[in-house]
Amino acid sequence: MPTASELTVASRQTSRARPRLLTVTLLVPALGTTLGIDGGDLFQMVAVENLGLDARTIGIGLGFCTLSVPIQLWAARLSLGRARQRLVAFLLGDALLCWMLALLVVTAAPGSWLATSALAIAVVAEISLSVLYATAFQPLLSLVLGASDRQRVNAQGRALARGLMAGLLLLFGLANETTRTLILAGMGFVALALAWVVHGVPTSSPPRPAAPAGTGSGRWSLPAGTWTLCITAGLGTASAWPLFVTYTHDVLWPDVNLGLTATAQVAGFMLAGLLWRPTLTGLVRRARWASVASVAAAMVLASIRPPVSGSAEGVVTLLTIAGAGAAIYTVLLAVMELVHQTVDPDTSVRALTIFDVSWSTSGQTGLLVAGFLVSASVDSAWAVDPYRLYLLVAAVLVALMVLRPGWRRLVVAEI
């Protein structure tokens, strides 16, 4: 059992670490969208409108970001002891990449080979995220924060980050080339400031219970149940809800302002994060109820006959989109915290890195598959077109995974 003095020191360290890690959570997504990580909306705006690249070139270039997957799996062997240093290196690298992108906007002729080199920035940023950020940030959260603080950072922090990112995209969309260059350069200084913030994070762990039985202390062993949680997260992100905006334009509701459907999705994600309350014993229950709600939302959308017409049907559609986003994001938040509760300092980097690989790679694969399904749905004669059928099947698979009796025994805190 930890002594009173050890608890006092741990409490002070947590108080120092919490605002610093929350700041990183709030601002890293904005850096990601700037540098093309996971497709980055702001980066796409720069590539198309300022650098004169076409969609085919951008798609091929961003496709090379999948190179990060084997590199990330290799990086899972890195130690926890240097996680803070890796996070600082990631942010310093992002600062340099932001300044390079700003320089390209000023100097590169649209459509030139120099302009095309911006895609290399996106690939480097993606690999840097996989090797330096994914192997550091969540393991640091697990090391220096307790369950309640960690859940607040991952839930409310990420929700607020989405709002900040949406504001940045709106500002960037309205800006001229000079202002855009200043914004890109400014994001570099944001990354530099974040590196200074992270440098002050204490890295000794607070007292915590012994690792769950079956966790294993070997460098290459994974905690019991981690693979099941990774599969659950993969099924959740593979459901391809983010492509619903494109599907709405092409099939479901061609006349709608796409800003409404995009806003409905973002609102659902933000709602799930802002309403999340830390818990140790209710994670499985939340995941189960949210998975059922996700299936219900998919069934409602499957029952709508396109094209949507009338204000009442439109309101139902938007509310269902928001509800689906909130439900699936709640499942993912619960699964992420369950992974945190299975790890110890010996296994956190490997387990959380593999979890990130399953999360992100499944999402990219789901979007690829869904893109073909949206095209097939345009002239589909099926009662429920292929894309909505895919959404329903994916939601059912997630629900079947979390509702099975053995899923509850994955984490000792839930028993």
CSV table of C-alpha atoms in Angstrom, one decimal:
chain,number,residue,atom,x,y,z
A,1,MET,CA,0.0,0.0,0.0
A,2,PRO,CA,1.3,3.5,-0.8
A,3,THR,CA,2.2,5.8,2.1
A,4,ALA,CA,0.6,9.1,2.8
A,5,SER,CA,3.6,11.0,1.5
A,6,GLU,CA,3.6,8.9,-1.7
A,7,LEU,CA,-0.1,9.7,-2.2
A,8,THR,CA,0.6,13.4,-1.7
A,9,VAL,CA,3.5,13.5,-4.2
A,10,ALA,CA,1.3,11.6,-6.7
A,11,SER,CA,-1.5,14.0,-6.3
A,12,ARG,CA,0.8,17.0,-6.9
A,13,GLN,CA,2.2,15.3,-10.0
A,14,THR,CA,-1.3,14.6,-11.4
A,15,SER,CA,-2.3,18.2,-10.8
A,16,ARG,CA,0.7,19.3,-12.8
A,17,ALA,CA,0.2,16.8,-15.6
A,18,ARG,CA,-3.5,17.1,-16.1
A,19,PRO,CA,-3.7,20.6,-17.6
A,20,ARG,CA,-0.7,20.0,-19.8
A,21,LEU,CA,-2.0,16.7,-21.2
A,22,LEU,CA,-5.4,18.3,-21.7
A,23,THR,CA,-3.8,21.1,-23.7
A,24,VAL,CA,-2.2,18.6,-26.0
A,25,THR,CA,-5.6,16.8,-26.4
A,26,LEU,CA,-7.2,20.1,-27.4
A,27,LEU,CA,-4.6,21.2,-30.0
A,28,VAL,CA,-3.1,18.1,-31.6
A,29,PRO,CA,-6.2,17.5,-33.8
A,30,ALA,CA,-5.8,21.0,-35.2
A,31,LEU,CA,-2.2,20.1,-36.1
A,32,GLY,CA,-3.4,16.9,-37.6
A,33,THR,CA,-5.9,18.5,-39.9
A,34,THR,CA,-3.2,21.1,-41.0
A,35,LEU,CA,-0.6,18.4,-41.9
A,36,GLY,CA,-2.9,15.9,-43.6
A,37,ILE,CA,-3.1,13.3,-40.9
A,38,ASP,CA,-6.0,10.9,-41.6
A,39,GLY,CA,-6.8,12.9,-44.7
A,40,GLY,CA,-6.8,16.3,-42.9
A,41,ASP,CA,-9.6,18.6,-44.2
A,42,LEU,CA,-7.5,21.8,-43.9
A,43,PHE,CA,-4.6,20.1,-45.7
A,44,GLN,CA,-6.9,19.1,-48.5
A,45,MET,CA,-8.1,22.7,-48.8
A,46,VAL,CA,-4.5,23.9,-49.1
A,47,ALA,CA,-3.7,21.1,-51.6
A,48,VAL,CA,-6.6,21.9,-53.9
A,49,GLU,CA,-7.1,25.7,-53.6
A,50,ASN,CA,-3.5,26.9,-53.0
A,51,LEU,CA,-1.3,24.3,-54.5
A,52,GLY,CA,-3.5,23.3,-57.5
A,53,LEU,CA,-3.4,19.5,-56.9
A,54,ASP,CA,-6.2,17.4,-58.3
A,55,ALA,CA,-8.2,14.8,-56.3
A,56,ARG,CA,-6.4,11.8,-58.0
A,57,THR,CA,-3.0,13.1,-57.0
A,58,ILE,CA,-4.1,13.9,-53.5
A,59,GLY,CA,-5.7,10.5,-53.1
A,60,ILE,CA,-2.6,8.6,-54.3
A,61,GLY,CA,-0.3,10.7,-52.2
A,62,LEU,CA,-2.4,10.3,-49.0
A,63,GLY,CA,-2.6,6.6,-49.8
A,64,PHE,CA,1.1,6.3,-49.0
A,65,CYS,CA,0.1,7.1,-45.4
A,66,THR,CA,-0.7,3.5,-45.0
A,67,LEU,CA,3.1,3.0,-44.8
A,68,SER,CA,2.7,4.0,-41.2
A,69,VAL,CA,1.0,0.8,-40.2
A,70,PRO,CA,4.0,-1.6,-40.2
A,71,ILE,CA,6.2,1.1,-38.8
A,72,GLN,CA,3.8,1.7,-36.0
A,73,LEU,CA,3.7,-2.1,-35.2
A,74,TRP,CA,7.4,-2.0,-35.0
A,75,ALA,CA,7.3,1.1,-32.8
A,76,ALA,CA,5.1,-0.8,-30.3
A,77,ARG,CA,8.3,-2.3,-28.8
A,78,LEU,CA,9.5,1.2,-27.7
A,79,SER,CA,9.8,1.7,-24.0
A,80,LEU,CA,7.5,3.8,-21.8
A,81,GLY,CA,10.5,5.5,-20.1
A,82,ARG,CA,11.1,7.9,-23.1
A,83,ALA,CA,7.4,8.5,-23.9
A,84,ARG,CA,7.6,12.2,-23.0
A,85,GLN,CA,10.7,12.7,-25.2
A,86,ARG,CA,9.0,11.0,-28.1
A,87,LEU,CA,6.0,13.3,-27.7
A,88,VAL,CA,8.2,16.4,-27.6
A,89,ALA,CA,10.0,15.2,-30.7
A,90,PHE,CA,6.6,14.7,-32.5
A,91,LEU,CA,5.6,18.3,-31.7
A,92,LEU,CA,8.9,19.8,-32.8
A,93,GLY,CA,8.7,17.9,-36.0
A,94,ASP,CA,5.1,19.1,-36.6
A,95,ALA,CA,6.3,22.7,-36.1
A,96,LEU,CA,8.9,22.2,-38.8
A,97,LEU,CA,6.4,20.6,-41.2
A,98,CYS,CA,3.9,23.4,-40.7
A,99,TRP,CA,6.5,26.0,-41.6
A,100,MET,CA,7.5,23.9,-44.7
A,101,LEU,CA,3.9,23.8,-45.8
A,102,ALA,CA,3.5,27.6,-45.3
A,103,LEU,CA,6.7,28.1,-47.4
A,104,LEU,CA,5.3,25.9,-50.2
A,105,VAL,CA,2.1,28.0,-50.3
A,106,VAL,CA,4.2,31.1,-50.9
A,107,THR,CA,6.7,29.7,-53.3
A,108,ALA,CA,5.3,26.7,-55.2
A,109,ALA,CA,3.6,27.2,-58.6
A,110,PRO,CA,0.2,25.5,-58.6
A,111,GLY,CA,0.4,22.0,-59.9
A,112,SER,CA,4.2,21.9,-60.0
A,113,TRP,CA,6.4,19.2,-58.7
A,114,LEU,CA,7.3,21.5,-55.8
A,115,ALA,CA,3.6,21.9,-55.0
A,116,THR,CA,3.2,18.1,-55.2
A,117,SER,CA,5.9,17.7,-52.6
A,118,ALA,CA,3.4,18.8,-50.0
A,119,LEU,CA,2.0,15.3,-50.1
A,120,ALA,CA,5.4,14.1,-48.7
A,121,ILE,CA,4.7,16.4,-45.7
A,122,ALA,CA,1.5,14.5,-45.1
A,123,VAL,CA,3.2,11.1,-45.3
A,124,VAL,CA,6.0,12.2,-42.9
A,125,ALA,CA,3.4,13.6,-40.5
A,126,GLU,CA,1.4,10.4,-40.5
A,127,ILE,CA,4.5,8.3,-39.9
A,128,SER,CA,5.6,10.7,-37.1
A,129,LEU,CA,2.1,10.4,-35.5
A,130,SER,CA,2.4,6.6,-35.6
A,131,VAL,CA,5.9,6.2,-34.2
A,132,LEU,CA,6.2,9.2,-31.9
A,133,TYR,CA,2.7,10.2,-30.8
A,134,ALA,CA,0.7,7.0,-30.7
A,135,THR,CA,3.4,5.3,-28.7
A,136,ALA,CA,3.6,8.1,-26.2
A,137,PHE,CA,0.4,10.0,-25.5
A,138,GLN,CA,-2.1,7.4,-24.4
A,139,PRO,CA,0.6,5.5,-22.5
A,140,LEU,CA,1.5,8.8,-20.7
A,141,LEU,CA,-2.2,9.3,-19.8
A,142,SER,CA,-2.2,5.8,-18.4
A,143,LEU,CA,1.0,6.4,-16.4
A,144,VAL,CA,0.4,9.8,-14.8
A,145,LEU,CA,-3.4,10.2,-14.6
A,146,GLY,CA,-6.0,8.3,-12.6
A,147,ALA,CA,-9.0,6.8,-14.3
A,148,SER,CA,-11.3,9.8,-13.7
A,149,ASP,CA,-8.8,12.4,-15.0
A,150,ARG,CA,-7.9,10.2,-17.9
A,151,GLN,CA,-11.6,9.8,-18.9
A,152,ARG,CA,-12.2,13.5,-18.8
A,153,VAL,CA,-9.2,14.2,-21.0
A,154,ASN,CA,-10.3,11.5,-23.5
A,155,ALA,CA,-14.0,12.5,-23.5
A,156,GLN,CA,-14.5,16.2,-22.8
A,157,GLY,CA,-11.1,17.1,-24.1
A,158,ARG,CA,-11.6,15.4,-27.4
A,159,ALA,CA,-15.1,16.9,-27.7
A,160,LEU,CA,-13.8,20.4,-27.2
A,161,ALA,CA,-10.9,19.7,-29.6
A,162,ARG,CA,-13.5,18.9,-32.4
A,163,GLY,CA,-15.1,22.3,-31.7
A,164,LEU,CA,-11.8,24.1,-32.0
A,165,MET,CA,-10.9,22.2,-35.2
A,166,ALA,CA,-14.3,23.1,-36.7
A,167,GLY,CA,-13.6,26.8,-35.9
A,168,LEU,CA,-10.1,26.6,-37.5
A,169,LEU,CA,-11.6,25.1,-40.6
A,170,LEU,CA,-14.2,27.8,-40.9
A,171,LEU,CA,-11.5,30.6,-40.4
A,172,PHE,CA,-9.2,29.0,-42.9
A,173,GLY,CA,-12.0,28.6,-45.5
A,174,LEU,CA,-12.7,32.3,-45.3
A,175,ALA,CA,-9.1,33.4,-45.4
A,176,ASN,CA,-7.1,34.7,-48.4
A,177,GLU,CA,-3.7,33.2,-49.4
A,178,THR,CA,-1.7,35.6,-47.2
A,179,THR,CA,-3.8,34.9,-44.2
A,180,ARG,CA,-3.7,31.2,-44.8
A,181,THR,CA,0.1,31.3,-44.9
A,182,LEU,CA,0.1,33.1,-41.6
A,183,ILE,CA,-2.3,30.5,-40.1
A,184,LEU,CA,0.0,27.7,-41.3
A,185,ALA,CA,3.1,29.4,-39.8
A,186,GLY,CA,1.1,30.1,-36.6
A,187,MET,CA,0.3,26.4,-36.2
A,188,GLY,CA,4.0,25.8,-36.3
A,189,PHE,CA,4.4,28.1,-33.3
A,190,VAL,CA,1.5,26.3,-31.6
A,191,ALA,CA,3.3,23.0,-32.0
A,192,LEU,CA,6.5,24.6,-30.6
A,193,ALA,CA,4.6,25.9,-27.5
A,194,LEU,CA,3.0,22.4,-27.0
A,195,ALA,CA,6.5,20.9,-27.0
A,196,TRP,CA,7.4,23.2,-24.1
A,197,VAL,CA,4.1,22.3,-22.3
A,198,VAL,CA,4.8,18.6,-22.6
A,199,HIS,CA,8.4,18.9,-21.4
A,200,GLY,CA,7.0,19.8,-18.0
A,201,VAL,CA,4.9,16.7,-17.6
A,202,PRO,CA,6.1,14.5,-14.7
A,203,THR,CA,6.5,10.9,-15.7
A,204,SER,CA,6.5,8.9,-12.4
A,205,SER,CA,3.3,6.9,-12.0
A,206,PRO,CA,0.7,7.5,-9.3
A,207,PRO,CA,0.1,4.6,-6.8
A,208,ARG,CA,-2.4,2.2,-8.4
A,209,PRO,CA,-3.7,-1.3,-7.8
A,210,ALA,CA,-1.7,-4.3,-9.0
A,211,ALA,CA,-2.1,-5.2,-12.7
A,212,PRO,CA,-5.1,-7.5,-13.5
A,213,ALA,CA,-4.4,-11.2,-13.5
A,214,GLY,CA,-3.2,-12.4,-16.8
A,215,THR,CA,-1.6,-9.1,-17.7
A,216,GLY,CA,1.9,-10.4,-17.9
A,217,SER,CA,5.0,-8.5,-17.3
A,218,GLY,CA,7.0,-9.4,-20.4
A,219,ARG,CA,7.9,-6.7,-22.9
A,220,TRP,CA,6.1,-8.5,-25.7
A,221,SER,CA,3.1,-9.9,-23.7
A,222,LEU,CA,-0.3,-8.2,-24.0
A,223,PRO,CA,-2.9,-7.9,-21.2
A,224,ALA,CA,-5.7,-10.4,-21.2
A,225,GLY,CA,-8.6,-9.3,-23.3
A,226,THR,CA,-6.7,-6.6,-25.2
A,227,TRP,CA,-7.1,-8.3,-28.6
A,228,THR,CA,-10.8,-8.5,-28.0
A,229,LEU,CA,-11.0,-4.8,-27.2
A,230,CYS,CA,-8.9,-4.0,-30.3
A,231,ILE,CA,-11.3,-6.0,-32.5
A,232,THR,CA,-14.3,-4.2,-30.9
A,233,ALA,CA,-12.7,-0.8,-31.6
A,234,GLY,CA,-11.9,-1.9,-35.2
A,235,LEU,CA,-15.5,-2.9,-35.8
A,236,GLY,CA,-16.7,0.4,-34.5
A,237,THR,CA,-14.4,2.5,-36.6
A,238,ALA,CA,-14.9,0.3,-39.7
A,239,SER,CA,-18.6,1.3,-39.7
A,240,ALA,CA,-17.7,4.3,-41.9
A,241,TRP,CA,-20.2,6.7,-40.5
A,242,PRO,CA,-18.0,9.7,-41.5
A,243,LEU,CA,-18.7,9.0,-45.2
A,244,PHE,CA,-22.4,9.5,-44.5
A,245,VAL,CA,-22.0,13.2,-45.7
A,246,THR,CA,-21.0,12.0,-49.2
A,247,TYR,CA,-23.8,9.4,-49.2
A,248,THR,CA,-26.3,12.1,-48.2
A,249,HIS,CA,-25.2,14.2,-51.2
A,250,ASP,CA,-25.3,11.3,-53.7
A,251,VAL,CA,-28.3,9.3,-52.6
A,252,LEU,CA,-30.2,10.0,-49.4
A,253,TRP,CA,-30.8,13.8,-49.5
A,254,PRO,CA,-29.3,15.5,-52.6
A,255,ASP,CA,-31.0,18.8,-51.9
A,256,VAL,CA,-29.8,19.3,-48.4
A,257,ASN,CA,-27.0,21.7,-47.3
A,258,LEU,CA,-24.2,19.3,-46.5
A,259,GLY,CA,-23.1,21.6,-43.7
A,260,LEU,CA,-26.2,20.4,-41.8
A,261,THR,CA,-25.4,16.7,-42.0
A,262,ALA,CA,-21.7,17.4,-41.2
A,263,THR,CA,-22.7,19.5,-38.3
A,264,ALA,CA,-25.1,16.8,-37.1
A,265,GLN,CA,-22.3,14.3,-37.0
A,266,VAL,CA,-19.9,16.6,-35.2
A,267,ALA,CA,-22.7,17.5,-32.7
A,268,GLY,CA,-23.2,13.8,-32.0
A,269,PHE,CA,-19.5,13.2,-31.3
A,270,MET,CA,-19.2,16.3,-29.2
A,271,LEU,CA,-22.4,15.4,-27.2
A,272,ALA,CA,-21.0,12.0,-26.4
A,273,GLY,CA,-17.8,13.5,-25.1
A,274,LEU,CA,-19.3,16.4,-23.2
A,275,LEU,CA,-21.9,14.2,-21.4
A,276,TRP,CA,-19.4,11.5,-20.5
A,277,ARG,CA,-18.9,11.1,-16.7
A,278,PRO,CA,-16.0,9.2,-15.3
A,279,THR,CA,-16.8,5.7,-14.0
A,280,LEU,CA,-14.9,2.6,-13.0
A,281,THR,CA,-17.8,0.1,-12.9
A,282,GLY,CA,-20.1,1.3,-15.6
A,283,LEU,CA,-18.0,1.1,-18.7
A,284,VAL,CA,-19.4,-2.2,-20.0
A,285,ARG,CA,-22.9,-1.1,-19.3
A,286,ARG,CA,-22.4,2.1,-21.2
A,287,ALA,CA,-20.9,0.3,-24.1
A,288,ARG,CA,-23.8,-2.1,-24.3
A,289,TRP,CA,-26.5,0.5,-24.2
A,290,ALA,CA,-24.6,2.6,-26.7
A,291,SER,CA,-24.2,-0.3,-29.1
A,292,VAL,CA,-27.9,-1.0,-28.9
A,293,ALA,CA,-28.6,2.7,-29.7
A,294,SER,CA,-26.3,2.5,-32.6
A,295,VAL,CA,-28.2,-0.4,-34.1
A,296,ALA,CA,-31.5,1.4,-33.5
A,297,ALA,CA,-30.1,4.5,-35.4
A,298,ALA,CA,-28.9,2.4,-38.3
A,299,MET,CA,-32.4,0.7,-38.5
A,300,VAL,CA,-34.1,4.1,-38.6
A,301,LEU,CA,-31.9,5.3,-41.4
A,302,ALA,CA,-32.4,2.0,-43.2
A,303,SER,CA,-36.1,2.6,-43.1
A,304,ILE,CA,-36.0,6.0,-44.8
A,305,ARG,CA,-36.9,6.0,-48.4
A,306,PRO,CA,-34.6,8.3,-50.5
A,307,PRO,CA,-34.7,11.1,-51.3
A,308,VAL,CA,-35.7,12.7,-48.0
A,309,SER,CA,-38.6,15.1,-48.4
A,310,GLY,CA,-40.4,17.3,-46.0
A,311,SER,CA,-39.2,19.1,-42.9
A,312,ALA,CA,-40.4,16.4,-40.5
A,313,GLU,CA,-38.5,13.6,-42.3
A,314,GLY,CA,-35.5,15.9,-42.5
A,315,VAL,CA,-35.4,16.6,-38.8
A,316,VAL,CA,-35.7,12.9,-38.0
A,317,THR,CA,-32.8,12.2,-40.4
A,318,LEU,CA,-30.5,14.8,-38.8
A,319,LEU,CA,-31.4,13.7,-35.2
A,320,THR,CA,-30.7,10.1,-36.2
A,321,ILE,CA,-27.3,11.0,-37.7
A,322,ALA,CA,-26.4,12.9,-34.5
A,323,GLY,CA,-27.6,10.0,-32.3
A,324,ALA,CA,-25.6,7.5,-34.3
A,325,GLY,CA,-22.5,9.5,-33.9
A,326,ALA,CA,-23.0,9.9,-30.2
A,327,ALA,CA,-23.7,6.2,-29.8
A,328,ILE,CA,-20.7,4.8,-31.6
A,329,TYR,CA,-18.4,7.3,-30.1
A,330,THR,CA,-19.6,6.3,-26.6
A,331,VAL,CA,-18.8,2.7,-27.4
A,332,LEU,CA,-15.3,3.7,-28.5
A,333,LEU,CA,-14.7,5.9,-25.4
A,334,ALA,CA,-15.7,2.9,-23.1
A,335,VAL,CA,-13.5,0.5,-25.0
A,336,MET,CA,-10.5,2.9,-24.8
A,337,GLU,CA,-10.8,3.2,-21.1
A,338,LEU,CA,-11.2,-0.6,-20.7
A,339,VAL,CA,-7.8,-0.9,-22.5
A,340,HIS,CA,-6.3,1.6,-20.1
A,341,GLN,CA,-7.6,-0.5,-17.2
A,342,THR,CA,-5.9,-3.7,-18.4
A,343,VAL,CA,-2.4,-2.3,-18.9
A,344,ASP,CA,0.5,-1.7,-16.6
A,345,PRO,CA,3.8,0.3,-17.3
A,346,ASP,CA,5.3,-2.9,-18.8
A,347,THR,CA,2.6,-3.4,-21.4
A,348,SER,CA,1.0,0.1,-22.0
A,349,VAL,CA,3.1,1.2,-25.0
A,350,ARG,CA,2.6,-2.0,-26.9
A,351,ALA,CA,-1.1,-2.5,-26.0
A,352,LEU,CA,-2.1,1.1,-26.6
A,353,THR,CA,-0.1,1.3,-29.9
A,354,ILE,CA,-1.8,-1.9,-31.2
A,355,PHE,CA,-5.1,-0.5,-30.1
A,356,ASP,CA,-4.4,2.7,-32.1
A,357,VAL,CA,-3.4,0.6,-35.1
A,358,SER,CA,-6.7,-1.3,-35.0
A,359,TRP,CA,-8.7,1.9,-34.5
A,360,SER,CA,-7.1,3.9,-37.3
A,361,THR,CA,-6.5,1.2,-39.9
A,362,SER,CA,-10.0,-0.2,-39.6
A,363,GLY,CA,-11.4,3.3,-40.0
A,364,GLN,CA,-9.4,3.8,-43.2
A,365,THR,CA,-10.4,0.4,-44.6
A,366,GLY,CA,-14.0,1.0,-43.7
A,367,LEU,CA,-13.9,4.3,-45.6
A,368,LEU,CA,-12.4,2.6,-48.7
A,369,VAL,CA,-15.1,-0.1,-48.7
A,370,ALA,CA,-17.8,2.3,-48.0
A,371,GLY,CA,-16.7,4.5,-51.0
A,372,PHE,CA,-17.4,1.7,-53.4
A,373,LEU,CA,-20.7,1.0,-51.6
A,374,VAL,CA,-21.9,4.6,-51.9
A,375,SER,CA,-21.2,4.4,-55.6
A,376,ALA,CA,-23.2,1.1,-55.8
A,377,SER,CA,-26.0,2.7,-53.9
A,378,VAL,CA,-26.6,5.6,-56.3
A,379,ASP,CA,-28.8,3.5,-58.7
A,380,SER,CA,-29.5,0.6,-56.4
A,381,ALA,CA,-32.8,-1.2,-56.7
A,382,TRP,CA,-32.4,-2.9,-53.3
A,383,ALA,CA,-35.0,-2.2,-50.6
A,384,VAL,CA,-32.1,-1.1,-48.4
A,385,ASP,CA,-29.1,0.1,-50.5
A,386,PRO,CA,-25.6,-1.4,-50.0
A,387,TYR,CA,-24.2,1.5,-48.0
A,388,ARG,CA,-27.0,1.6,-45.4
A,389,LEU,CA,-27.0,-2.2,-45.2
A,390,TYR,CA,-23.3,-2.0,-44.5
A,391,LEU,CA,-23.9,0.6,-41.7
A,392,LEU,CA,-26.5,-1.8,-40.2
A,393,VAL,CA,-24.4,-4.9,-40.4
A,394,ALA,CA,-21.4,-3.0,-38.8
A,395,ALA,CA,-23.6,-1.8,-36.0
A,396,VAL,CA,-25.0,-5.3,-35.3
A,397,LEU,CA,-21.5,-6.8,-35.2
A,398,VAL,CA,-20.4,-4.2,-32.6
A,399,ALA,CA,-23.4,-4.9,-30.5
A,400,LEU,CA,-22.9,-8.7,-30.8
A,401,MET,CA,-19.3,-8.2,-29.6
A,402,VAL,CA,-20.1,-6.1,-26.5
A,403,LEU,CA,-23.3,-8.0,-25.5
A,404,ARG,CA,-21.7,-11.4,-25.3
A,405,PRO,CA,-21.3,-12.6,-21.7
A,406,GLY,CA,-17.6,-13.0,-21.8
A,407,TRP,CA,-16.9,-9.4,-22.7
A,408,ARG,CA,-17.8,-8.3,-19.2
A,409,ARG,CA,-14.9,-10.2,-17.7
A,410,LEU,CA,-12.2,-8.4,-19.7
A,411,VAL,CA,-11.3,-6.0,-16.9
A,412,VAL,CA,-11.0,-6.7,-13.2
A,413,ALA,CA,-12.6,-3.4,-12.3
A,414,GLU,CA,-15.8,-4.5,-14.0
A,415,ILE,CA,-16.2,-7.8,-12.2
